[in-house]
PDB file of C-alpha atoms in Angstrom:
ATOM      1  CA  UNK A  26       0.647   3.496 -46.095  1.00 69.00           C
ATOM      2  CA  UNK A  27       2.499   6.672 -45.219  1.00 86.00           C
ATOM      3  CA  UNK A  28       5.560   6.601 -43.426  1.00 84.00           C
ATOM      4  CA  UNK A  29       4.394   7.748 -40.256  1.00 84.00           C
ATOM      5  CA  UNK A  30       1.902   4.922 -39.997  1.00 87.00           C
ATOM      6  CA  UNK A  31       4.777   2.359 -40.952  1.00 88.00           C
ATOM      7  CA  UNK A  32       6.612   4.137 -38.249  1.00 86.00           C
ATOM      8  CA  UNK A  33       3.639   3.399 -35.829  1.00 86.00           C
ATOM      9  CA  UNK A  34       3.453  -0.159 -36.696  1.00 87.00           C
ATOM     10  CA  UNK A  35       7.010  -0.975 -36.165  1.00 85.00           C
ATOM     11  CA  UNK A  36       6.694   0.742 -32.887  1.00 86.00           C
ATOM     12  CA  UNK A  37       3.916  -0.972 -32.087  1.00 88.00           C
ATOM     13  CA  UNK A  38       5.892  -4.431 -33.281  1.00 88.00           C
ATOM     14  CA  UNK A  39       9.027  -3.328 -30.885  1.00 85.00           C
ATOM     15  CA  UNK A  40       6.304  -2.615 -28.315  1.00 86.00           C
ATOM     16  CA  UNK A  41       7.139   0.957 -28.110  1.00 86.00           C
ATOM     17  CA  UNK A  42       2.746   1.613 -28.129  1.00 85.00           C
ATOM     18  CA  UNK A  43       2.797   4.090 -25.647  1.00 86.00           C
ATOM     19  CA  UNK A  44       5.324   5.964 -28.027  1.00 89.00           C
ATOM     20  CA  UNK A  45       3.448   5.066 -31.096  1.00 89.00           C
ATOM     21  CA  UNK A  46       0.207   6.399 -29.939  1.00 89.00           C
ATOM     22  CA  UNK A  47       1.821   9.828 -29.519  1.00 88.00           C
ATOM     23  CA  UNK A  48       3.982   9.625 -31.612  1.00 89.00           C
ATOM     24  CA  UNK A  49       2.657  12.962 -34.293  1.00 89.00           C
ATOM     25  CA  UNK A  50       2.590  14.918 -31.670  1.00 91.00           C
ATOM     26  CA  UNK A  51       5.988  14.223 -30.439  1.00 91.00           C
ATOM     27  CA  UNK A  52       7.394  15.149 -34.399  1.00 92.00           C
ATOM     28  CA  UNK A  53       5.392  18.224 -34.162  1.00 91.00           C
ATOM     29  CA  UNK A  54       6.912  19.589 -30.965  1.00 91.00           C
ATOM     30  CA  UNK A  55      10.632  18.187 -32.349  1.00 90.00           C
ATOM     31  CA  UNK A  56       9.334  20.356 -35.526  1.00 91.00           C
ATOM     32  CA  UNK A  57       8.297  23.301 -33.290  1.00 91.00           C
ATOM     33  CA  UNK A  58      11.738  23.223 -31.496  1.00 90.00           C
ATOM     34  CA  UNK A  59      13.588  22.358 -34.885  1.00 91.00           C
ATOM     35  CA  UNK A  60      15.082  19.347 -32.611  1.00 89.00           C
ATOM     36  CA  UNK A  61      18.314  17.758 -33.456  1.00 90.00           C
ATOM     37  CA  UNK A  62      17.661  13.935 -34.517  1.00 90.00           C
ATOM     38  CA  UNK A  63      19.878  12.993 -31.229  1.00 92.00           C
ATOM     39  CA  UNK A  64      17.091  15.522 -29.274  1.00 92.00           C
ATOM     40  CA  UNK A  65      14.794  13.841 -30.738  1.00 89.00           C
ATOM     41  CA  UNK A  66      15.358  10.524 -30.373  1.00 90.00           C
ATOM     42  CA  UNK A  67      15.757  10.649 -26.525  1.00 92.00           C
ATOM     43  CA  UNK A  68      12.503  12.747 -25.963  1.00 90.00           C
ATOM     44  CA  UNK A  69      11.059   9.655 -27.874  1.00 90.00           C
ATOM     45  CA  UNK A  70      12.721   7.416 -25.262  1.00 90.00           C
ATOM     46  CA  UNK A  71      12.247   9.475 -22.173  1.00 90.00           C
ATOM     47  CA  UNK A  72       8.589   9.703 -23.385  1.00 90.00           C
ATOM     48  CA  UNK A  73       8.544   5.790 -23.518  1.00 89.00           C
ATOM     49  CA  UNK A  74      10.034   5.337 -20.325  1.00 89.00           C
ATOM     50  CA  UNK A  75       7.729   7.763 -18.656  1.00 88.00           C
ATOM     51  CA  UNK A  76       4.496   6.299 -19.497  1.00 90.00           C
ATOM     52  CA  UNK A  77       5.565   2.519 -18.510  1.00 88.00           C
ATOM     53  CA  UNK A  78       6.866   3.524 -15.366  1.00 85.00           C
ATOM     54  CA  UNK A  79       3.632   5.362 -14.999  1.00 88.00           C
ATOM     55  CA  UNK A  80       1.373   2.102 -16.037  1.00 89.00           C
ATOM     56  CA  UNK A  81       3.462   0.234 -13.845  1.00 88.00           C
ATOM     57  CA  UNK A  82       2.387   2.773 -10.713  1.00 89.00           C
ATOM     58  CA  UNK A  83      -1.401   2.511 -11.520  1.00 91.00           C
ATOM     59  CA  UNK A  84      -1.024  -1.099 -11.783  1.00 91.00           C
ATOM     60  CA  UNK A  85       0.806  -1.253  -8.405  1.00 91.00           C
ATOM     61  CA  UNK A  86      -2.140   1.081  -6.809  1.00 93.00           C
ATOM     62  CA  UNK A  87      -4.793  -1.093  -8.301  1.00 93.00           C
ATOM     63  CA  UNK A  88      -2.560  -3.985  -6.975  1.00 93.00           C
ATOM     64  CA  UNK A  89      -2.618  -2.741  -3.373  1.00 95.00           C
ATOM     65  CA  UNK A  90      -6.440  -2.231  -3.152  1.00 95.00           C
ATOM     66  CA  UNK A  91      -6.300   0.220  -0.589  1.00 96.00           C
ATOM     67  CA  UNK A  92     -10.144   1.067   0.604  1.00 94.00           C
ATOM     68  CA  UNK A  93      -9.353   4.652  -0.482  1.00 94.00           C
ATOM     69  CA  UNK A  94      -6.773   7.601  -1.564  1.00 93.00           C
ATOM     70  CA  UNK A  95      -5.398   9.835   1.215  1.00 90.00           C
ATOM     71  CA  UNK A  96      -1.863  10.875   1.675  1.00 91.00           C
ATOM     72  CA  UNK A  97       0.268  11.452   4.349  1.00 89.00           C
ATOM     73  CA  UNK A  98      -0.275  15.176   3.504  1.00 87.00           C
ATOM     74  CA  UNK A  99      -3.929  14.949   4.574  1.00 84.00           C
ATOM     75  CA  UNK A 100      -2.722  13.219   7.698  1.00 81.00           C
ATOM     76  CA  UNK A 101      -3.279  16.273  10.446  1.00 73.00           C
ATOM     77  CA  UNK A 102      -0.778  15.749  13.468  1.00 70.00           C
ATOM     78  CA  UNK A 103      -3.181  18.133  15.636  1.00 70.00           C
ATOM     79  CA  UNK A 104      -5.509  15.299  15.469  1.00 67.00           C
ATOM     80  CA  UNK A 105      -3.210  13.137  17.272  1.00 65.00           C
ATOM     81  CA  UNK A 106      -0.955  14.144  19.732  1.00 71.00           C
ATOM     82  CA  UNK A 107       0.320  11.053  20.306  1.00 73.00           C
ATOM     83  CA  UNK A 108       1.874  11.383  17.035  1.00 80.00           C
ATOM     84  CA  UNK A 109       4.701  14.103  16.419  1.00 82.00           C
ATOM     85  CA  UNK A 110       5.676  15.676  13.096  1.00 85.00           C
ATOM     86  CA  UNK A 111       8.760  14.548  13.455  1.00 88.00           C
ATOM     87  CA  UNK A 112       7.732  11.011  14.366  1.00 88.00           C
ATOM     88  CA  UNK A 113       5.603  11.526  11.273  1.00 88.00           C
ATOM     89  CA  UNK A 114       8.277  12.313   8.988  1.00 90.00           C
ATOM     90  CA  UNK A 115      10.566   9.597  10.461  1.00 91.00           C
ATOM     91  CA  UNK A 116       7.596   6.945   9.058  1.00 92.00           C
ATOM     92  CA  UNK A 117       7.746   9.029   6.113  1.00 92.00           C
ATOM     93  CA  UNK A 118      11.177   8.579   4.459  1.00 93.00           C
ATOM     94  CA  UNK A 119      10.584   5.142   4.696  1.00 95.00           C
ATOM     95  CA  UNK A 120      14.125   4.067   5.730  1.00 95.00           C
ATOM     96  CA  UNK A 121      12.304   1.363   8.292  1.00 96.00           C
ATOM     97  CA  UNK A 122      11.213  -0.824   5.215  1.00 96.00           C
ATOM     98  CA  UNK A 123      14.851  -0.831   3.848  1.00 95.00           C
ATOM     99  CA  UNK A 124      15.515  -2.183   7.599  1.00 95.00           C
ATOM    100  CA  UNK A 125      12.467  -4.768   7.429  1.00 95.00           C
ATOM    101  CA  UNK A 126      10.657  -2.904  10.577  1.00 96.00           C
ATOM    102  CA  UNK A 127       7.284  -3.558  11.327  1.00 96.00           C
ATOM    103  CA  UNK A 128       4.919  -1.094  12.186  1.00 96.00           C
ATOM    104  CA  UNK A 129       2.238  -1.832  15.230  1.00 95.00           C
ATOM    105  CA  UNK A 130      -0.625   0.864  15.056  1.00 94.00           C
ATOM    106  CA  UNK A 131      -2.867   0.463  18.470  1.00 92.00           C
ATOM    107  CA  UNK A 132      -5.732   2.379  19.234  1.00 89.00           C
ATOM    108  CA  UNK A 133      -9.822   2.512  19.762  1.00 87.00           C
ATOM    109  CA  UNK A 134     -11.586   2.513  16.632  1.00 85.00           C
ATOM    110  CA  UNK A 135     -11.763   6.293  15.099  1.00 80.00           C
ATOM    111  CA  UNK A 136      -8.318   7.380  15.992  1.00 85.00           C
ATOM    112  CA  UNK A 137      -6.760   7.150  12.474  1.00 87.00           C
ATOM    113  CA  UNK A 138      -5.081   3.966  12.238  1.00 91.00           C
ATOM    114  CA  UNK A 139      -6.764   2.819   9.103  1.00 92.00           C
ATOM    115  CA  UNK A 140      -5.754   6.596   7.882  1.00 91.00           C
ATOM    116  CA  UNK A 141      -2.068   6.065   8.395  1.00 93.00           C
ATOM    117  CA  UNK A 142      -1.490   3.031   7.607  1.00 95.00           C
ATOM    118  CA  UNK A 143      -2.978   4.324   3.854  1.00 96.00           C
ATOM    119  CA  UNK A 144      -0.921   7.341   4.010  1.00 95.00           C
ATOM    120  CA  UNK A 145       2.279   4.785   4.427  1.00 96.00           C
ATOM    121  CA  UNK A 146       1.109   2.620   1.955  1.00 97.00           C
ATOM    122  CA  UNK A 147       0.804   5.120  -0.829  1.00 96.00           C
ATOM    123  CA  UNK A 148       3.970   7.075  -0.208  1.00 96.00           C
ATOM    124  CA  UNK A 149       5.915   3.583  -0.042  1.00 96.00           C
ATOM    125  CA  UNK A 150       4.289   2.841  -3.538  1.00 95.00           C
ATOM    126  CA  UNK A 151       5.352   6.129  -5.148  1.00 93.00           C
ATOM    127  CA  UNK A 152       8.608   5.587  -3.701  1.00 93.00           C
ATOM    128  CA  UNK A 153       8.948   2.283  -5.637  1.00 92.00           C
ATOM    129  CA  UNK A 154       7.716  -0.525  -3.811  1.00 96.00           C
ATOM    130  CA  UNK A 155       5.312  -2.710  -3.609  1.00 96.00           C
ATOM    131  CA  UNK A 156       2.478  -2.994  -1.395  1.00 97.00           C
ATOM    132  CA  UNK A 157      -0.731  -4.581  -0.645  1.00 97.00           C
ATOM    133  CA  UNK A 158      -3.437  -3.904   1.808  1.00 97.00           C
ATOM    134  CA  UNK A 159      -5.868  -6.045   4.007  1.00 96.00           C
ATOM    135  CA  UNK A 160      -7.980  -6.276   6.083  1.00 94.00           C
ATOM    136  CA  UNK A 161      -7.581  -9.350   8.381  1.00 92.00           C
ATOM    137  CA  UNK A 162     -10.656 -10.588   7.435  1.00 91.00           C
ATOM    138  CA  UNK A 163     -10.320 -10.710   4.045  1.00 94.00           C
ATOM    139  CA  UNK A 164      -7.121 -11.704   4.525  1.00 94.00           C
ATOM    140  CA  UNK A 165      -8.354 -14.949   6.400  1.00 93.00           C
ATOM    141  CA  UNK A 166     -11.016 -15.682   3.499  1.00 94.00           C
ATOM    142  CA  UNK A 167      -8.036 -15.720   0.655  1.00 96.00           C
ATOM    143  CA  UNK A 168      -5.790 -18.205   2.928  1.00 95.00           C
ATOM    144  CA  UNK A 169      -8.658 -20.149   3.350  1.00 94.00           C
ATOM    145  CA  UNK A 170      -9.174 -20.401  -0.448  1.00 96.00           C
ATOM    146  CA  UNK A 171      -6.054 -20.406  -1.888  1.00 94.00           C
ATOM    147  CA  UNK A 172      -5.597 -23.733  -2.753  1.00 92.00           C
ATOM    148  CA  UNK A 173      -9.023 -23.865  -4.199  1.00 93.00           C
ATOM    149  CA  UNK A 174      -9.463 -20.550  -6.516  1.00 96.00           C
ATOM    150  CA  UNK A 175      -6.713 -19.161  -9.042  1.00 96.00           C
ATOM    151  CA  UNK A 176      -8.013 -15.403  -7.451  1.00 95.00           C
ATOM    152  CA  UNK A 177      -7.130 -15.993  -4.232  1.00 96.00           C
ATOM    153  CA  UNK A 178      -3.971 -17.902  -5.337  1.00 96.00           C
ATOM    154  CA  UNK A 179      -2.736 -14.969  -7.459  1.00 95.00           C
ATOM    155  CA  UNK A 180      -3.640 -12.674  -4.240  1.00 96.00           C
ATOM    156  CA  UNK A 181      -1.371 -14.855  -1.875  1.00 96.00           C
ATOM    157  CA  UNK A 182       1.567 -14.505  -4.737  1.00 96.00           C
ATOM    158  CA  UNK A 183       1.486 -10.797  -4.475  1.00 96.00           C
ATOM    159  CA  UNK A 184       1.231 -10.877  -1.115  1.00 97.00           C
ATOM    160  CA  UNK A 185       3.965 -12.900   0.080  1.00 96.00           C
ATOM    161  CA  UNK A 186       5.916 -10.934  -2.729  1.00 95.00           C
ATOM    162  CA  UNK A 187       5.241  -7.226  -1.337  1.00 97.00           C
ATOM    163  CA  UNK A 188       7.648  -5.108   0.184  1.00 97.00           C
ATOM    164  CA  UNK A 189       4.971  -3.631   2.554  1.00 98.00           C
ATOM    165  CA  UNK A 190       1.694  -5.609   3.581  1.00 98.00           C
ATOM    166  CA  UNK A 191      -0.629  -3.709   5.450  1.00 98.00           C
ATOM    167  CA  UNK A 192      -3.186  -5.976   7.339  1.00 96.00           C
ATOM    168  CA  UNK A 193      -5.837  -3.545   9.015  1.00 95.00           C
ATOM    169  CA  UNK A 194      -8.266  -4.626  12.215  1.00 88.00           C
ATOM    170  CA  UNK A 195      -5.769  -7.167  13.072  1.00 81.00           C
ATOM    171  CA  UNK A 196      -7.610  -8.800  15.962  1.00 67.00           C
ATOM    172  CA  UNK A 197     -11.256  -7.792  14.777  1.00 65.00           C
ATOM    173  CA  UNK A 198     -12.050 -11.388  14.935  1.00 70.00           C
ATOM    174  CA  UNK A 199     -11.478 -14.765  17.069  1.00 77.00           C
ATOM    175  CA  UNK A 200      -9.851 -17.194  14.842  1.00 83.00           C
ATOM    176  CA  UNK A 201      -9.720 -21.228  14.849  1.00 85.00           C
ATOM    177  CA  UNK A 202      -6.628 -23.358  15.576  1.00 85.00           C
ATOM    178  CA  UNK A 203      -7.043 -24.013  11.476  1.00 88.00           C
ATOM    179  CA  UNK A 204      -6.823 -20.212  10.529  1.00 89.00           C
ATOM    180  CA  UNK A 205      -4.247 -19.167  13.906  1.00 88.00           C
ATOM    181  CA  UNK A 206      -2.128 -21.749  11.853  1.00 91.00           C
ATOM    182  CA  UNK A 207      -2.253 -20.451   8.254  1.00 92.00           C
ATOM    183  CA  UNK A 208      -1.360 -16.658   9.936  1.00 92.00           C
ATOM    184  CA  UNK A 209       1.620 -17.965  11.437  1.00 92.00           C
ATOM    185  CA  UNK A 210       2.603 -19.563   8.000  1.00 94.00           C
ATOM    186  CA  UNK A 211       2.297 -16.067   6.313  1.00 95.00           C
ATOM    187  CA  UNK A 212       3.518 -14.339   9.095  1.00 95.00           C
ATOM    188  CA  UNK A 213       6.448 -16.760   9.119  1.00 95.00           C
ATOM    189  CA  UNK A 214       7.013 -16.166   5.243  1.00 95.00           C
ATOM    190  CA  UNK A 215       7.023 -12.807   5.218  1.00 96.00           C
ATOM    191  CA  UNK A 216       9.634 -12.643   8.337  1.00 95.00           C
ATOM    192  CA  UNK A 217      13.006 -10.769   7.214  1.00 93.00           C
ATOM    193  CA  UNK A 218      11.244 -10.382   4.016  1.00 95.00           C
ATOM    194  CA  UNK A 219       9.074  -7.802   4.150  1.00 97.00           C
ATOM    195  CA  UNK A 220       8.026  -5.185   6.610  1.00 97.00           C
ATOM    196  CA  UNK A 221       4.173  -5.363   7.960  1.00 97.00           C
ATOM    197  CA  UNK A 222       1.941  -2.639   8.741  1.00 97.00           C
ATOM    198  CA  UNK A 223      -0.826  -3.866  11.310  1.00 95.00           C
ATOM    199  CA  UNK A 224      -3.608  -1.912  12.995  1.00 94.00           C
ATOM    200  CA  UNK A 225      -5.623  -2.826  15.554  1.00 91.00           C
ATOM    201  CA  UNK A 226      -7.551  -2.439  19.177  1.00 88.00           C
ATOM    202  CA  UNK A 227      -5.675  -4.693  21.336  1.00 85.00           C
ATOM    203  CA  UNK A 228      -2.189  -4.545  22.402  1.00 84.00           C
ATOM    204  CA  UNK A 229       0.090  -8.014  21.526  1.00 82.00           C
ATOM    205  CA  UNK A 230      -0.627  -9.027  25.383  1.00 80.00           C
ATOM    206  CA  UNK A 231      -3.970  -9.868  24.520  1.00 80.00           C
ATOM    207  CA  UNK A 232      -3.603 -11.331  20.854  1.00 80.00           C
ATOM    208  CA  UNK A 233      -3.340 -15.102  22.238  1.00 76.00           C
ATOM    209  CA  UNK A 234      -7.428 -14.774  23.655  1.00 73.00           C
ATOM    210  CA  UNK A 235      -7.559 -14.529  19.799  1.00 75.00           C
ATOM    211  CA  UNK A 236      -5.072 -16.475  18.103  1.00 76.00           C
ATOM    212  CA  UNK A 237      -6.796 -19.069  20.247  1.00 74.00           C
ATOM    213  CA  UNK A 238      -3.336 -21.132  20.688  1.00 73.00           C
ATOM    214  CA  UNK A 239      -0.795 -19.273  22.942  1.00 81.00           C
ATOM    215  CA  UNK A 240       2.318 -21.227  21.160  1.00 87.00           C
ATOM    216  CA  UNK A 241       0.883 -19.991  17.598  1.00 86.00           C
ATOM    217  CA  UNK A 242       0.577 -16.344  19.168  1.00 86.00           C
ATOM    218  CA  UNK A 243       4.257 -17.070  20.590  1.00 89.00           C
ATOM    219  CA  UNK A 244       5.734 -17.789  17.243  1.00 91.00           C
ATOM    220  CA  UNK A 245       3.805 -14.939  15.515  1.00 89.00           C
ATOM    221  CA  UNK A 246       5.273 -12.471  18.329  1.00 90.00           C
ATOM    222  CA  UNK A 247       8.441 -13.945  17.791  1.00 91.00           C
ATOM    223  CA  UNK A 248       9.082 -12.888  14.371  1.00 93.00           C
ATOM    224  CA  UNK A 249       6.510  -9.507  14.589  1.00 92.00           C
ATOM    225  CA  UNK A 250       8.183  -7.863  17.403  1.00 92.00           C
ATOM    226  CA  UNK A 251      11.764  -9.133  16.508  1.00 92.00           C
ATOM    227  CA  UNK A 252      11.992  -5.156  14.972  1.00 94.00           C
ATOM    228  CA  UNK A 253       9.354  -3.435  15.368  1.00 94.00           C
ATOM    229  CA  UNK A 254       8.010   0.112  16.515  1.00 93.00           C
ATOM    230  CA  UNK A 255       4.851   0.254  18.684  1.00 92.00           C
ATOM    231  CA  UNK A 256       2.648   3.631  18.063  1.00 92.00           C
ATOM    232  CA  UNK A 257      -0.116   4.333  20.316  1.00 90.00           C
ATOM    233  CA  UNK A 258      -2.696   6.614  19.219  1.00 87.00           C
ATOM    234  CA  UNK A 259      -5.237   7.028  21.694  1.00 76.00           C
ATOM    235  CA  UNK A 260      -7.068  10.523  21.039  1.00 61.00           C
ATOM    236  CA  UNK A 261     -10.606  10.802  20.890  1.00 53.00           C
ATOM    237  CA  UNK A 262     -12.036   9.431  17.652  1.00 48.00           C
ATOM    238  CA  UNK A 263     -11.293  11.875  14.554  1.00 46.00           C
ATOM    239  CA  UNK A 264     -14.874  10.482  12.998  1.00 49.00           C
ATOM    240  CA  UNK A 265     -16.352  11.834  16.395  1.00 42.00           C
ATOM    241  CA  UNK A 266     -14.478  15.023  15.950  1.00 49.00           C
ATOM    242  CA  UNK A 267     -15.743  15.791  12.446  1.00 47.00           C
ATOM    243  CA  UNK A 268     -19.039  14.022  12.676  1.00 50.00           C
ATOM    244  CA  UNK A 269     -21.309  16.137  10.338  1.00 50.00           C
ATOM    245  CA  UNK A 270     -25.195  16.723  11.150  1.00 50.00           C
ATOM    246  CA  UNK A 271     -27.976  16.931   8.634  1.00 52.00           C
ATOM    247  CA  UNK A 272     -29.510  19.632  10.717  1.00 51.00           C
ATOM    248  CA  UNK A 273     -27.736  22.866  10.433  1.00 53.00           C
ATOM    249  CA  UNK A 274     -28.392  23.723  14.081  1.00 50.00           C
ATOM    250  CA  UNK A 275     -28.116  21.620  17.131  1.00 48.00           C
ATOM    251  CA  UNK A 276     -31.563  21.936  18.905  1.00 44.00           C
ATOM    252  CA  UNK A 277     -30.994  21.804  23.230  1.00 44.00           C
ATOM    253  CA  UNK A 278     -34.811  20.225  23.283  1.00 45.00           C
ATOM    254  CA  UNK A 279     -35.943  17.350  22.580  1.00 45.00           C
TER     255      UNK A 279
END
């Protein structure tokens, strides 16, 4: 066995793989450069540390199951006046999750709630933390289940352990007593924990025709709106403004 593949096991043994794996072509550039051993040794270690912190982000992403990538760069403030740039960069350094803010997005459907709350979610992630997204539906369905399937149990975990949970179409659906309950529970578990992100068509006022149980939607108020900043976006719908046609001109007859 040459010495570079003895080299490669030990790595692999110290579990250094990421470093083993490229490790010839890190002695070829130390070659190239005619490295010192002390240069050397800490571009092997700054390579190391580069790729797990980098495994460690596209575990996070995969993680946070966001319904797809967009960045707060792709987030166009003309769209929505209600929205400012500097309003937009105030979300963006990300100071109100250090403070355990919440975030209420209100709007009709098609202003770019979903689309923000995204944007957030991904620039708190490559900022370090961690983050999981939701929609309240499927959010309902693991609560539901969590005492019955190691998946949804695992889901819960990460969860309740996020620094940022984003739970989209917030009042999309009536709930029962049974499910108002179980919200409350997380809601109550992630209070001065973590900061929530939560988008939806109804303002709070109306949440209890929902919640189904106005002391439930009391006690979820309570700790939701204990710090929180309320961001109304209430353009026309961005889908309506960009709607695409399959006919390449608009015909004015029928």
């Amino acid at each position: 066995m040459s010495q570079l593949n003895q080299l490669q096991d030990l790595m692999r043994n110290l579990r250094l793989a990421e470093t083993a794996n490229h490790l010839s072509t890190l002695i070829r550039e130390a070659e190239e450069k005619d490295s010192s051993f002390t240069q050397f040794l800490l571009d092997v270690a700054v390579y190391e540390q580069n790729r797990r912190e980098e495994k460690q982000l596209e575990k996070r992403f995969k993680w946070a199951t966001f319904p797809f990538y967009s960045t707060l760069d792709d987030y166009n403030v003309d769209d929505q006046k209600s929205l400012s740039n500097k309003k937009l960069n105030q979300l963006k350094d990300l100071t109100w999750i250090e403070q355990l803010y919440n975030i209420i997005l209100l709007g009709p459907p098609g202003v770019g709630k979903t689309f923000l709350s995204v944007g957030l979610g991904i620039e708190a992630l490559n900022q370090g933390y961690k983050v999981i997204f939701t929609t309240m539906g499927d959010l309902i369905s693991v609560l539901k289940t969590e005492e019955i399937t190691r998946k949804s149990k695992t889901r819960m975990k990460r969860i309740r352990e996020a620094d940022l949970v984003i739970i989209d179409d917030l009042m999309f659906m009536a709930m029962d007593k049974q499910e108002a309950n179980m919200f409350f529970h997380l809601i109550n578990d992630l209070y001065n924990q973590s900061s929530i992100i939560l988008t939806s068509n109804k303002g709070p006022k109306e949440w209890g025709e929902l919640l189904g149980d106005q002391a439930i939607t009391t006690a979820i108020l309570d700790r939701i709106l204990h710090r929180v900043e309320i961001i109304h976006l209430n353009e026309d719908s961005w889908r309506m403004k960009h709607r695409s046609t399959i006919f390449g001109q608009q015909s004015v007859s029928n």
